[in-house]
Amino acid sequence: MEYKVKDIVHIIKAKADGCTGEDTVSLLLTDSRRLSFPAQSIFFALRTKTNDGHKYIGELYRLRVRHFVVSKMPADRDSMPDACFLLVGDTVKALQKLAAYHRQRFQIPVVGITGSNGKTVVKEFLYQLLHNEFNIVRSPRSYNSQIGVPLSVWETNEKHTLGIFEAGISQPDEMHSLQPIIFPTVGILTNIGEAHQENFISAVQKCREKLTLFTAAEVVIYNADDKFLTNCIESACLSHKAIGWSRINSEAPLFIRAAEKADGKTTLQCTMMGIEGKFVIPFTDDASIENVIQCLAVMLYLKPSSLGDAAKFAHLEPVDMRLNILQGINNCLLINDTYNSDIHSLDIALAFQQSRRVDKAVKSVLILSDILQSGTLPKLLYKKVADMISRRDTDRLVGIGRNLTAYSNFFSTKEKEFYPSTEDFLASDACRNFRDELILIKGARQFHFEQIAGLLEQKVHETILEVNLDAVVHNFNYIRSLLRPETKIVCMVKAFGYGAGSYEIAKTLQDQRCDYLATALADEGEELRKAGISIPIIVMNPEFSSFNVLFENSLEPEVYSFRLLDAVIRETERRGIVSYPVHLKLDTGMHRLGFNPETDIPAIAARLKRQSGITARSLFTHLAGTDEAALDGFTEQQAALFNRAAQALEEATRQKVIRHILNSAGIERFAHYQADMVRLGISLYGISAAGLQGLKNVSTLRTTILQIREIPAGESVGYNRKTFVERDSRIAVIPIGYADGLDRRLGNRNGEVSIHSIRCPIVGNVCMDTCMIDVTGTDAEEGDPVIIFGEELPVEEIARRRQTIPYEILTSVSARVKRVYYRE
């Protein structure tokens, strides 16, 4: 929804500087890297422990953002003459005030959920069960923080008829800030565990703090069999609002008479305000059962008629959080749960492991780290942990951490072993000795349990690819200088960064404030996320089997067909995701992948408008011949077709998209079509797609001479005797072959290398791991460097010899060739 800036000034009680006219904004921006539509955005310069949003104001201004909420005026204010600054004491509080005001504009029922565990699952179950009854706005994933909650509530508009938001806290008084933002009419208190307990005097204090969310609610729904929760609600003077469900008290408004588990399902027999009911759900673990019961109670209060369709409970899908089930080595099954490490979540995870243990002969193994931030004395904590593990019949415990090691005598599993650190465990033989086991991996993030999947293998090879990161920076900025300041750039790092190594290239580009990266596959994007790359990543060729990798790593898929579009929408709904960015591709003449721009736009728009799981972040196409002047007419035809389709989509959806059609050659030859964004590929790596001068070479493939042999005239060299020397010759052997990416077609004097800037032909057939070169007449010696391609032997020249393109040369360098990065 749009707000006039002058109204925001009043709402957040700001001092305005440079704000004039009737300017409006609709998007709240707190992360400068997520900028999409500058003119519609107002940036809140948030200060955190690790960063300060104020330092990105200048950059955002250059990207056409004009409205800023700040707690201090920038020193270079005069350099931003048409910027509007809203000066406040605390930008986080200002963000919260604005969201709270926005909430009060809508008189709709709002469900507020808090507790230590289960918030996101209950929220998503409610959405699955009620989305046909209400138009629902809800928190994306677990956006439940001091910043996440206001951003979630801001998404509410006049079309919504129900809101579902979750709230989490880690400090006293935090819920006081969130309560007016969510302002729930219906409250759900899931449970109280020990996560973030260290910041509270007691569990009672934490529970009372969470209950602050419900001070103005009509009802509070909770498990009345939990005496701790009951006492907290009474002490908070909320008993008159409480609706407690029970498995014990038959007088409760919602009484669960029985929960019968069989064949992977649970049948709930209920009495709801005197009416009998039966619901079959596709879960048997206790956590899921309790979460569904919370939903029953909400539905009973909000809209009892919604319980009439019991079949929808049978179709509930599990909410994919951070607990993953994976096939392991040696016929093992892995349950990876590193979402949090408090004792309550451990109990839930152990119960889930137990429910997955269909074959009792399968050994259950727990790999557990120290439990951090519990607020409990270690001795008491690990005694409780030991009792819990014993109750769940765990066969083998692998404890990692100094505290677990110190209290190892508390544990009585059949097998147990302890290590001070993850590194110590990885260095042992134990990580290789799992077979036919059900393994629960449960650890705090600080322990980096992802490393337990395997040991790193060092690659040693005398052939190396040198990558000049300064050249990457130069090429990026050089191309950027050819564009309008507001034009975004997406840099292609697919195919292992065009052979140069995707992570180092990506890190360099991220430091240069690149707008987007693009990979071909989701696995490539996942590796970048694991390496710490945080800027948006587009996956150009998403596979249906890669959805888990996509969503778990915030990777944005290209969508090119209705089959893929429908599948992505279904997946976002299953996972409880809203407004997930996707990039729609049109086929304007390349005839590879893409929607038909002349016939498919109405259907695309219809699908987008009737769902909330995805949002079309960008619309693009591939131009078929921007590097050939003879095809310029066809390029113009493609551009015109694309622009008509883009306009039609925006008019149909009433939503602006980022448009982009230019690749590297297009940037060089058709800059007037740069639109909102361009895709920078081969030019980034120093190869001009259309004769552009000024780019720098990035990659140099080099090796060394292993041995030099004196070969008499008339003798042959290499397999199949394909090359005969016509004179007495010096033949050098170098450790690079077709397994390293050297094309066999370059053998037998069809290709050259460079030694001390002297060209030497490749003789004989190229072998798998070596090849031979003729160094006759040079002063080459064993151990000398040899250039396969680089500044003195350009990739373009080799490509011409092979009758191919530079892309193939660069991307053919195999993974066993070590990459060496340097800056001049």
mmCIF file of N, CA, C and O in Angstrom, residues 19 195 485:
data_model
loop_
_atom_site.group_PDB
_atom_site.id
_atom_site.type_symbol
_atom_site.label_atom_id
_atom_site.label_comp_id
_atom_site.label_asym_id
_atom_site.label_seq_id
_atom_site.Cartn_x
_atom_site.Cartn_y
_atom_site.Cartn_z
ATOM 1 N N CYS A 19 12.023 17.084 2.362
ATOM 2 C CA CYS A 19 10.836 16.353 1.928
ATOM 3 C C CYS A 19 9.775 17.351 1.488
ATOM 4 O O CYS A 19 9.303 18.156 2.292
ATOM 5 N N ALA A 195 15.220 -22.226 24.923
ATOM 6 C CA ALA A 195 15.955 -21.394 23.971
ATOM 7 C C ALA A 195 15.987 -19.958 24.472
ATOM 8 O O ALA A 195 14.985 -19.418 24.938
ATOM 9 N N PRO A 485 23.710 4.876 -14.356
ATOM 10 C CA PRO A 485 23.996 4.573 -12.938
ATOM 11 C C PRO A 485 22.951 3.675 -12.292
ATOM 12 O O PRO A 485 23.273 2.876 -11.404
#
